[in-house]
CSV table of N, CA and C in Angstrom, one decimal:
chain,number,residue,atom,x,y,z
A,1371,MET,N,-24.4,-28.7,29.0
A,1371,MET,CA,-23.2,-28.6,28.2
A,1371,MET,C,-23.5,-27.9,26.8
A,1372,ASN,N,-24.6,-28.3,26.3
A,1372,ASN,CA,-25.0,-27.8,25.0
A,1372,ASN,C,-25.3,-26.3,25.1
A,1373,TYR,N,-25.9,-25.8,26.2
A,1373,TYR,CA,-26.1,-24.4,26.3
A,1373,TYR,C,-24.8,-23.6,26.5
A,1374,PHE,N,-23.9,-24.2,27.2
A,1374,PHE,CA,-22.5,-23.6,27.4
A,1374,PHE,C,-21.9,-23.4,26.0
A,1375,ILE,N,-22.0,-24.3,25.1
A,1375,ILE,CA,-21.4,-24.2,23.8
A,1375,ILE,C,-22.1,-23.1,23.0
A,1376,LYS,N,-23.4,-23.0,23.1
A,1376,LYS,CA,-24.2,-22.0,22.4
A,1376,LYS,C,-23.8,-20.6,22.9
A,1377,ILE,N,-23.7,-20.4,24.2
A,1377,ILE,CA,-23.4,-19.1,24.8
A,1377,ILE,C,-22.0,-18.7,24.4
A,1378,ASN,N,-21.1,-19.6,24.2
A,1378,ASN,CA,-19.7,-19.3,23.8
A,1378,ASN,C,-19.7,-19.0,22.3
A,1379,VAL,N,-20.4,-19.7,21.5
A,1379,VAL,CA,-20.5,-19.4,20.1
A,1379,VAL,C,-21.1,-18.0,19.8
A,1380,VAL,N,-22.1,-17.7,20.5
A,1380,VAL,CA,-22.7,-16.3,20.4
A,1380,VAL,C,-21.7,-15.3,20.9
A,1381,SER,N,-21.0,-15.5,21.9
A,1381,SER,CA,-20.0,-14.6,22.4
A,1381,SER,C,-18.8,-14.4,21.4
A,1382,LEU,N,-18.5,-15.5,20.8
A,1382,LEU,CA,-17.4,-15.5,19.7
A,1382,LEU,C,-17.9,-14.7,18.5
A,1383,LEU,N,-19.2,-14.8,18.1
A,1383,LEU,CA,-19.7,-14.0,17.0
A,1383,LEU,C,-19.8,-12.5,17.4
A,1384,TYR,N,-20.1,-12.2,18.6
A,1384,TYR,CA,-20.1,-10.8,19.1
A,1384,TYR,C,-18.7,-10.3,19.0
A,1385,ALA,N,-17.7,-11.1,19.4
A,1385,ALA,CA,-16.3,-10.6,19.3
A,1385,ALA,C,-15.9,-10.4,17.9
A,1386,LEU,N,-16.2,-11.2,17.0
A,1386,LEU,CA,-15.9,-11.1,15.6
A,1386,LEU,C,-16.6,-9.8,15.0
A,1387,MET,N,-17.8,-9.6,15.5
A,1387,MET,CA,-18.6,-8.4,15.0
A,1387,MET,C,-17.9,-7.1,15.3
A,1388,ILE,N,-17.2,-7.0,16.4
A,1388,ILE,CA,-16.5,-5.8,16.8
A,1388,ILE,C,-15.0,-5.8,16.3
A,1389,LEU,N,-14.5,-7.0,16.2
A,1389,LEU,CA,-13.1,-7.2,15.8
A,1389,LEU,C,-12.9,-6.7,14.3
A,1390,VAL,N,-13.7,-7.1,13.4
A,1390,VAL,CA,-13.5,-6.7,12.0
A,1390,VAL,C,-13.6,-5.2,11.8
A,1391,PRO,N,-14.6,-4.5,12.3
A,1391,PRO,CA,-14.5,-3.0,12.2
A,1391,PRO,C,-13.3,-2.4,12.8
A,1392,VAL,N,-12.9,-2.9,14.0
A,1392,VAL,CA,-11.7,-2.3,14.6
A,1392,VAL,C,-10.5,-2.5,13.8
A,1393,GLU,N,-10.3,-3.7,13.3
A,1393,GLU,CA,-9.1,-4.0,12.5
A,1393,GLU,C,-9.1,-3.2,11.2
A,1394,LEU,N,-10.3,-3.0,10.5
A,1394,LEU,CA,-10.4,-2.2,9.3
A,1394,LEU,C,-10.0,-0.8,9.6
A,1395,MET,N,-10.4,-0.3,10.8
A,1395,MET,CA,-10.2,1.1,11.1
A,1395,MET,C,-8.7,1.3,11.4
A,1396,VAL,N,-8.1,0.3,12.2
A,1396,VAL,CA,-6.7,0.5,12.6
A,1396,VAL,C,-5.7,0.2,11.4
A,1397,ASN,N,-6.1,-0.6,10.5
A,1397,ASN,CA,-5.2,-1.0,9.4
A,1397,ASN,C,-5.4,-0.3,8.1
A,1398,GLY,N,-5.9,0.9,8.2
A,1398,GLY,CA,-6.2,1.7,6.9
A,1398,GLY,C,-5.0,2.0,6.1
A,1399,HIS,N,-3.9,2.4,6.8
A,1399,HIS,CA,-2.7,2.7,6.1
A,1399,HIS,C,-2.1,1.4,5.5
A,1400,ARG,N,-2.1,0.3,6.2
A,1400,ARG,CA,-1.6,-1.0,5.7
A,1400,ARG,C,-2.4,-1.4,4.4
A,1401,LEU,N,-3.7,-1.3,4.5
A,1401,LEU,CA,-4.5,-1.7,3.4
A,1401,LEU,C,-4.2,-0.8,2.1
A,1402,THR,N,-4.0,0.5,2.4
A,1402,THR,CA,-3.6,1.4,1.3
A,1402,THR,C,-2.4,1.0,0.6
A,1403,ARG,N,-1.4,0.6,1.4
A,1403,ARG,CA,-0.1,0.2,0.9
A,1403,ARG,C,-0.2,-1.1,0.2
A,1404,LEU,N,-0.9,-2.1,0.7
A,1404,LEU,CA,-1.0,-3.4,0.1
A,1404,LEU,C,-1.9,-3.5,-1.1
A,1405,THR,N,-3.0,-2.7,-1.1
A,1405,THR,CA,-3.9,-2.8,-2.3
A,1405,THR,C,-3.5,-1.8,-3.4
A,1406,GLY,N,-2.7,-0.8,-3.1
A,1406,GLY,CA,-2.4,0.2,-4.1
A,1406,GLY,C,-3.5,1.2,-4.3
A,1407,TRP,N,-4.6,1.1,-3.5
A,1407,TRP,CA,-5.7,2.1,-3.6
A,1407,TRP,C,-5.3,3.4,-2.9
A,1408,GLU,N,-6.0,4.4,-3.2
A,1408,GLU,CA,-5.7,5.7,-2.5
A,1408,GLU,C,-6.4,5.6,-1.1
A,1409,MET,N,-6.0,6.4,-0.2
A,1409,MET,CA,-6.5,6.4,1.2
A,1409,MET,C,-8.0,6.6,1.2
A,1410,GLU,N,-8.5,7.5,0.4
A,1410,GLU,CA,-9.9,7.9,0.3
A,1410,GLU,C,-10.7,6.6,-0.1
A,1411,MET,N,-10.2,5.9,-1.0
A,1411,MET,CA,-11.0,4.7,-1.5
A,1411,MET,C,-11.0,3.6,-0.4
A,1412,VAL,N,-9.9,3.4,0.3
A,1412,VAL,CA,-9.8,2.5,1.4
A,1412,VAL,C,-10.7,2.9,2.5
A,1413,MET,N,-10.8,4.1,2.8
A,1413,MET,CA,-11.7,4.6,3.9
A,1413,MET,C,-13.1,4.4,3.5
A,1414,ASN,N,-13.5,4.7,2.3
A,1414,ASN,CA,-14.9,4.5,1.8
A,1414,ASN,C,-15.3,3.1,1.8
A,1415,VAL,N,-14.4,2.2,1.3
A,1415,VAL,CA,-14.7,0.8,1.4
A,1415,VAL,C,-14.8,0.2,2.8
A,1416,SER,N,-13.8,0.7,3.6
A,1416,SER,CA,-13.8,0.3,5.0
A,1416,SER,C,-15.1,0.7,5.8
A,1417,GLY,N,-15.5,2.0,5.5
A,1417,GLY,CA,-16.7,2.5,6.1
A,1417,GLY,C,-17.9,1.7,5.7
A,1418,PHE,N,-18.0,1.4,4.4
A,1418,PHE,CA,-19.2,0.6,3.9
A,1418,PHE,C,-19.2,-0.8,4.6
A,1419,LEU,N,-18.0,-1.4,4.7
A,1419,LEU,CA,-17.9,-2.7,5.3
A,1419,LEU,C,-18.3,-2.7,6.7
A,1420,ILE,N,-17.8,-1.7,7.4
A,1420,ILE,CA,-18.1,-1.6,8.9
A,1420,ILE,C,-19.6,-1.4,9.1
A,1421,VAL,N,-20.3,-0.6,8.3
A,1421,VAL,CA,-21.7,-0.4,8.5
A,1421,VAL,C,-22.4,-1.7,8.1
A,1422,ALA,N,-22.0,-2.3,7.0
A,1422,ALA,CA,-22.7,-3.6,6.6
A,1422,ALA,C,-22.5,-4.7,7.6
A,1423,ILE,N,-21.3,-4.8,8.2
A,1423,ILE,CA,-21.1,-5.9,9.2
A,1423,ILE,C,-21.9,-5.6,10.4
A,1424,LEU,N,-22.0,-4.4,10.8
A,1424,LEU,CA,-22.7,-4.1,12.0
A,1424,LEU,C,-24.2,-4.3,11.8
A,1425,LEU,N,-24.7,-3.9,10.7
A,1425,LEU,CA,-26.2,-4.1,10.4
A,1425,LEU,C,-26.5,-5.6,10.2
A,1426,MET,N,-25.7,-6.3,9.4
A,1426,MET,CA,-26.0,-7.7,9.2
A,1426,MET,C,-25.8,-8.5,10.5
A,1427,GLY,N,-24.7,-8.2,11.2
A,1427,GLY,CA,-24.4,-8.9,12.5
A,1427,GLY,C,-25.5,-8.6,13.5
A,1428,THR,N,-26.1,-7.4,13.5
A,1428,THR,CA,-27.2,-7.1,14.5
A,1428,THR,C,-28.4,-8.0,14.1
A,1429,VAL,N,-28.8,-8.0,12.9
A,1429,VAL,CA,-29.9,-8.8,12.5
A,1429,VAL,C,-29.7,-10.3,12.8
A,1430,PHE,N,-28.6,-10.8,12.4
A,1430,PHE,CA,-28.2,-12.2,12.5
A,1430,PHE,C,-28.2,-12.6,14.0
A,1431,LEU,N,-27.5,-11.8,14.8
A,1431,LEU,CA,-27.4,-12.1,16.3
A,1431,LEU,C,-28.7,-11.9,17.0
A,1432,TYR,N,-29.5,-11.0,16.5
A,1432,TYR,CA,-30.8,-10.8,17.2
A,1432,TYR,C,-31.6,-12.1,17.1
A,1433,PHE,N,-31.7,-12.7,15.9
A,1433,PHE,CA,-32.5,-13.9,15.7
A,1433,PHE,C,-31.8,-15.1,16.3
A,1434,LEU,N,-30.5,-15.2,16.2
A,1434,LEU,CA,-29.7,-16.3,16.8
A,1434,LEU,C,-29.8,-16.3,18.3
A,1435,THR,N,-29.7,-15.1,19.0
A,1435,THR,CA,-29.9,-15.0,20.4
A,1435,THR,C,-31.3,-15.4,20.8
A,1436,GLY,N,-32.3,-15.0,20.1
A,1436,GLY,CA,-33.6,-15.3,20.5
A,1436,GLY,C,-33.9,-16.8,20.4
A,1437,LYS,N,-33.3,-17.5,19.4
A,1437,LYS,CA,-33.5,-18.9,19.2
A,1437,LYS,C,-32.6,-19.8,20.1
A,1438,TRP,N,-31.4,-19.5,20.2
A,1438,TRP,CA,-30.4,-20.3,20.9
A,1438,TRP,C,-30.5,-20.1,22.4
A,1439,MET,N,-30.7,-18.9,22.9
A,1439,MET,CA,-30.6,-18.6,24.3
A,1439,MET,C,-31.9,-19.0,25.1
A,1440,GLU,N,-32.9,-19.4,24.4
A,1440,GLU,CA,-34.1,-20.0,25.0
A,1440,GLU,C,-34.7,-19.2,26.1
A,1441,GLY,N,-34.6,-17.9,26.0
A,1441,GLY,CA,-35.2,-17.0,27.1
A,1441,GLY,C,-34.5,-17.1,28.4
A,1442,ARG,N,-33.3,-17.6,28.5
A,1442,ARG,CA,-32.6,-17.7,29.8
A,1442,ARG,C,-31.9,-16.4,30.1
A,1443,ARG,N,-31.8,-16.1,31.3
A,1443,ARG,CA,-31.1,-14.9,31.8
A,1443,ARG,C,-29.6,-15.1,31.7
A,1444,ALA,N,-29.1,-16.3,31.6
A,1444,ALA,CA,-27.7,-16.6,31.5
A,1444,ALA,C,-27.1,-16.0,30.2
A,1445,SER,N,-27.9,-15.7,29.3
A,1445,SER,CA,-27.4,-15.2,28.0
A,1445,SER,C,-26.8,-13.8,28.2
A,1446,TYR,N,-27.1,-13.1,29.3
A,1446,TYR,CA,-26.5,-11.8,29.5
A,1446,TYR,C,-25.0,-12.0,29.8
A,1447,TRP,N,-24.5,-13.2,30.0
A,1447,TRP,CA,-23.0,-13.4,30.2
A,1447,TRP,C,-22.3,-13.1,28.9
A,1448,THR,N,-23.0,-13.1,27.7
A,1448,THR,CA,-22.3,-12.7,26.5
A,1448,THR,C,-21.8,-11.3,26.5
A,1449,ALA,N,-22.4,-10.4,27.3
A,1449,ALA,CA,-21.9,-9.1,27.4
A,1449,ALA,C,-20.5,-9.0,28.0
A,1450,VAL,N,-20.0,-10.1,28.7
A,1450,VAL,CA,-18.7,-10.2,29.3
A,1450,VAL,C,-17.8,-11.1,28.5
A,1451,LEU,N,-18.4,-12.2,28.0
A,1451,LEU,CA,-17.6,-13.3,27.4
A,1451,LEU,C,-17.1,-13.0,26.0
A,1452,TRP,N,-17.6,-12.0,25.4
A,1452,TRP,CA,-17.1,-11.6,24.1
A,1452,TRP,C,-15.7,-11.0,24.2
A,1453,PHE,N,-15.3,-10.4,25.3
A,1453,PHE,CA,-14.1,-9.7,25.5
A,1453,PHE,C,-12.9,-10.7,25.4
A,1454,PRO,N,-12.9,-11.8,26.1
A,1454,PRO,CA,-11.7,-12.7,26.0
A,1454,PRO,C,-11.5,-13.2,24.5
A,1455,TYR,N,-12.6,-13.4,23.8
A,1455,TYR,CA,-12.5,-13.8,22.4
A,1455,TYR,C,-11.9,-12.7,21.6
A,1456,PHE,N,-12.3,-11.5,21.9
A,1456,PHE,CA,-11.8,-10.3,21.2
A,1456,PHE,C,-10.3,-10.2,21.4
A,1457,LEU,N,-9.8,-10.4,22.7
A,1457,LEU,CA,-8.4,-10.3,23.0
A,1457,LEU,C,-7.6,-11.4,22.3
A,1458,LEU,N,-8.2,-12.6,22.3
A,1458,LEU,CA,-7.5,-13.8,21.7
A,1458,LEU,C,-7.4,-13.5,20.2
A,1459,PHE,N,-8.4,-13.1,19.5
A,1459,PHE,CA,-8.3,-12.8,18.0
A,1459,PHE,C,-7.3,-11.6,17.8
A,1460,THR,N,-7.4,-10.6,18.6
A,1460,THR,CA,-6.4,-9.5,18.4
A,1460,THR,C,-5.0,-9.9,18.6
A,1461,TYR,N,-4.8,-10.8,19.6
A,1461,TYR,CA,-3.4,-11.3,19.8
A,1461,TYR,C,-3.0,-12.2,18.6
A,1462,ILE,N,-3.9,-13.0,18.1
A,1462,ILE,CA,-3.5,-13.9,16.9
A,1462,ILE,C,-3.2,-13.0,15.7
A,1463,ILE,N,-4.0,-12.0,15.5
A,1463,ILE,CA,-3.7,-11.1,14.3
A,1463,ILE,C,-2.4,-10.3,14.5
A,1464,ALA,N,-2.2,-9.8,15.7
A,1464,ALA,CA,-0.9,-9.1,16.0
A,1464,ALA,C,0.3,-10.0,15.9
A,1465,THR,N,0.1,-11.3,16.2
A,1465,THR,CA,1.3,-12.2,16.1
A,1465,THR,C,1.6,-12.6,14.7
A,1466,PHE,N,0.5,-12.9,13.9
A,1466,PHE,CA,0.7,-13.4,12.6
A,1466,PHE,C,0.9,-12.3,11.5
A,1467,PHE,N,0.4,-11.1,11.8
A,1467,PHE,CA,0.5,-10.0,10.9
A,1467,PHE,C,1.1,-8.8,11.7
A,1468,PRO,N,2.4,-8.8,12.1
A,1468,PRO,CA,2.9,-7.7,12.9
A,1468,PRO,C,3.1,-6.5,12.0
A,1469,THR,N,3.1,-5.3,12.6
A,1469,THR,CA,3.4,-4.1,11.9
A,1469,THR,C,4.9,-3.9,11.8
A,1470,THR,N,5.4,-4.2,10.7
A,1470,THR,CA,6.9,-4.1,10.5
A,1470,THR,C,7.3,-2.8,9.8
A,1471,TYR,N,6.3,-2.2,9.1
A,1471,TYR,CA,6.6,-0.9,8.4
A,1471,TYR,C,6.0,0.2,9.3
A,1472,GLY,N,6.9,1.2,9.6
A,1472,GLY,CA,6.4,2.2,10.5
A,1472,GLY,C,5.3,3.1,10.0
A,1473,GLY,N,5.2,3.2,8.7
A,1473,GLY,CA,4.1,3.9,8.1
A,1473,GLY,C,2.7,3.3,8.2
A,1474,ASP,N,2.7,2.0,8.7
A,1474,ASP,CA,1.4,1.3,8.9
A,1474,ASP,C,0.8,1.6,10.2
A,1475,ALA,N,1.5,2.3,11.1
A,1475,ALA,CA,1.0,2.5,12.5
A,1475,ALA,C,-0.2,3.4,12.4
A,1476,PRO,N,-1.3,3.0,13.1
A,1476,PRO,CA,-2.5,3.8,13.1
A,1476,PRO,C,-2.3,5.2,13.8
A,1477,ASN,N,-3.1,6.1,13.5
A,1477,ASN,CA,-3.0,7.4,14.1
A,1477,ASN,C,-3.6,7.4,15.5
A,1478,PRO,N,-3.3,8.3,16.4
A,1478,PRO,CA,-3.9,8.3,17.7
A,1478,PRO,C,-5.4,8.4,17.8
A,1479,ALA,N,-6.0,9.1,16.8
A,1479,ALA,CA,-7.5,9.3,16.7
A,1479,ALA,C,-8.2,7.9,16.6
A,1480,ALA,N,-7.6,7.0,15.8
A,1480,ALA,CA,-8.1,5.7,15.6
A,1480,ALA,C,-8.2,4.9,16.9
A,1481,GLY,N,-7.2,5.1,17.7
A,1481,GLY,CA,-7.1,4.5,19.1
A,1481,GLY,C,-8.3,5.0,20.0
A,1482,LEU,N,-8.5,6.3,19.9
A,1482,LEU,CA,-9.6,6.9,20.7
A,1482,LEU,C,-11.0,6.4,20.3
A,1483,VAL,N,-11.1,6.3,18.9
A,1483,VAL,CA,-12.4,5.8,18.4
A,1483,VAL,C,-12.6,4.3,18.8
A,1484,MET,N,-11.5,3.5,18.8
A,1484,MET,CA,-11.5,2.1,19.1
A,1484,MET,C,-11.8,2.0,20.6
A,1485,ILE,N,-11.3,2.8,21.5
A,1485,ILE,CA,-11.6,2.7,22.9
A,1485,ILE,C,-13.0,3.0,23.1
A,1486,GLY,N,-13.6,4.0,22.5
A,1486,GLY,CA,-15.0,4.4,22.6
A,1486,GLY,C,-15.9,3.2,22.1
A,1487,ALA,N,-15.5,2.6,21.0
A,1487,ALA,CA,-16.3,1.4,20.5
A,1487,ALA,C,-16.3,0.3,21.5
A,1488,LEU,N,-15.1,0.0,22.1
A,1488,LEU,CA,-15.0,-1.1,23.0
A,1488,LEU,C,-15.7,-0.8,24.4
A,1489,VAL,N,-15.8,0.4,24.7
A,1489,VAL,CA,-16.5,0.8,26.0
A,1489,VAL,C,-18.0,0.6,25.8
A,1490,THR,N,-18.5,1.0,24.6
A,1490,THR,CA,-19.9,1.0,24.4
A,1490,THR,C,-20.4,-0.3,24.0
A,1491,PHE,N,-19.6,-1.2,23.5
A,1491,PHE,CA,-20.0,-2.5,22.9
A,1491,PHE,C,-20.7,-3.4,23.9
A,1492,PRO,N,-20.3,-3.5,25.2
A,1492,PRO,CA,-21.0,-4.3,26.1
A,1492,PRO,C,-22.4,-3.9,26.3
A,1493,PHE,N,-22.7,-2.6,26.3
A,1493,PHE,CA,-24.1,-2.1,26.4
A,1493,PHE,C,-24.9,-2.5,25.2
A,1494,TYR,N,-24.3,-2.4,24.0
A,1494,TYR,CA,-24.9,-2.9,22.8
A,1494,TYR,C,-25.3,-4.4,22.9
A,1495,VAL,N,-24.4,-5.2,23.4
A,1495,VAL,CA,-24.7,-6.6,23.6
A,1495,VAL,C,-25.8,-6.8,24.6
A,1496,LEU,N,-25.8,-6.1,25.7
A,1496,LEU,CA,-26.9,-6.2,26.7
A,1496,LEU,C,-28.3,-5.8,26.1
A,1497,VAL,N,-28.3,-4.7,25.3
A,1497,VAL,CA,-29.5,-4.3,24.6
A,1497,VAL,C,-30.0,-5.4,23.6
A,1498,MET,N,-29.0,-5.9,22.9
A,1498,MET,CA,-29.4,-7.0,21.9
A,1498,MET,C,-30.0,-8.2,22.7
A,1499,ASN,N,-29.4,-8.6,23.8
A,1499,ASN,CA,-29.9,-9.7,24.6
A,1499,ASN,C,-31.3,-9.4,25.1
A,1500,PHE,N,-31.4,-8.2,25.7
A,1500,PHE,CA,-32.7,-7.8,26.2
A,1500,PHE,C,-33.8,-7.8,25.2
A,1501,LEU,N,-33.5,-7.2,24.0
A,1501,LEU,CA,-34.6,-7.2,23.0
A,1501,LEU,C,-34.9,-8.6,22.4
A,1502,SER,N,-33.9,-9.4,22.2
A,1502,SER,CA,-34.2,-10.7,21.6
A,1502,SER,C,-34.8,-11.6,22.6
A,1503,LEU,N,-34.4,-11.6,23.8
A,1503,LEU,CA,-35.0,-12.4,24.8
A,1503,LEU,C,-36.4,-11.9,25.3
A,1504,GLY,N,-36.5,-10.6,25.3
A,1504,GLY,CA,-37.8,-10.1,25.7
A,1504,GLY,C,-38.9,-10.4,24.7
A,1505,THR,N,-38.6,-10.4,23.4
A,1505,THR,CA,-39.7,-10.8,22.5
A,1505,THR,C,-39.9,-12.2,22.5
A,1506,ASP,N,-38.9,-13.0,22.8
A,1506,ASP,CA,-39.1,-14.5,22.9
A,1506,ASP,C,-39.9,-14.9,24.1
A,1507,ASP,N,-39.7,-14.2,25.2
A,1507,ASP,CA,-40.5,-14.4,26.4
A,1507,ASP,C,-41.9,-14.1,26.2
A,1508,HIS,N,-42.2,-13.0,25.5
A,1508,HIS,CA,-43.6,-12.7,25.3
A,1508,HIS,C,-44.3,-13.6,24.3
A,1509,LYS,N,-43.6,-14.2,23.4
A,1509,LYS,CA,-44.1,-15.2,22.5
A,1509,LYS,C,-44.5,-16.5,23.2
A,1510,LYS,N,-43.6,-16.9,24.1
A,1510,LYS,CA,-43.9,-18.1,24.9
A,1510,LYS,C,-45.1,-18.0,25.8
A,1511,GLU,N,-45.2,-16.8,26.4
A,1511,GLU,CA,-46.3,-16.6,27.4
A,1511,GLU,C,-47.6,-16.1,26.8
A,1512,GLY,N,-47.5,-15.8,25.5
A,1512,GLY,CA,-48.7,-15.4,24.8
A,1512,GLY,C,-49.1,-14.0,25.2
A,1513,ILE,N,-48.2,-13.1,25.6
A,1513,ILE,CA,-48.5,-11.8,26.0
A,1513,ILE,C,-48.3,-10.9,24.7
A,1514,LYS,N,-49.3,-10.0,24.5
A,1514,LYS,CA,-49.2,-9.1,23.4
A,1514,LYS,C,-48.4,-7.9,23.7
A,1515,LEU,N,-47.5,-7.4,22.9
A,1515,LEU,CA,-46.8,-6.2,23.1
A,1515,LEU,C,-47.5,-5.1,22.4
A,1516,GLU,N,-47.7,-4.0,23.2
A,1516,GLU,CA,-48.4,-2.8,22.6
A,1516,GLU,C,-47.6,-1.6,22.9
């Protein structure tokens, strides 16, 4: 049961790691209207936050996966389990913060970028699991990587 909770927490963190950049990208016009900043400033801040979240999330989840998943192959389920959490969080955000102003609607290009990110993200999760578990397996067995 403890491992079940760990795998779901890691999946939830993966979902948050892709949710925040997607929401920042899709809600650029809304952020411009609400903050009073110009669109260029919002895009610069959003771009910085997206890169920072992806870098810090990668480092954090690399070490967390290596520690919590204990070298088990079942950790690869996180490549699938992040998606229901992503859908749940997206539904909650859309329910509590609906787009009521037509000018806040994202442009079609943002949708294409979002689709590309969501298609490639499972492969990113698989690579993260492979790298963090692979190094942990070598440490346990005493095998040197060269």
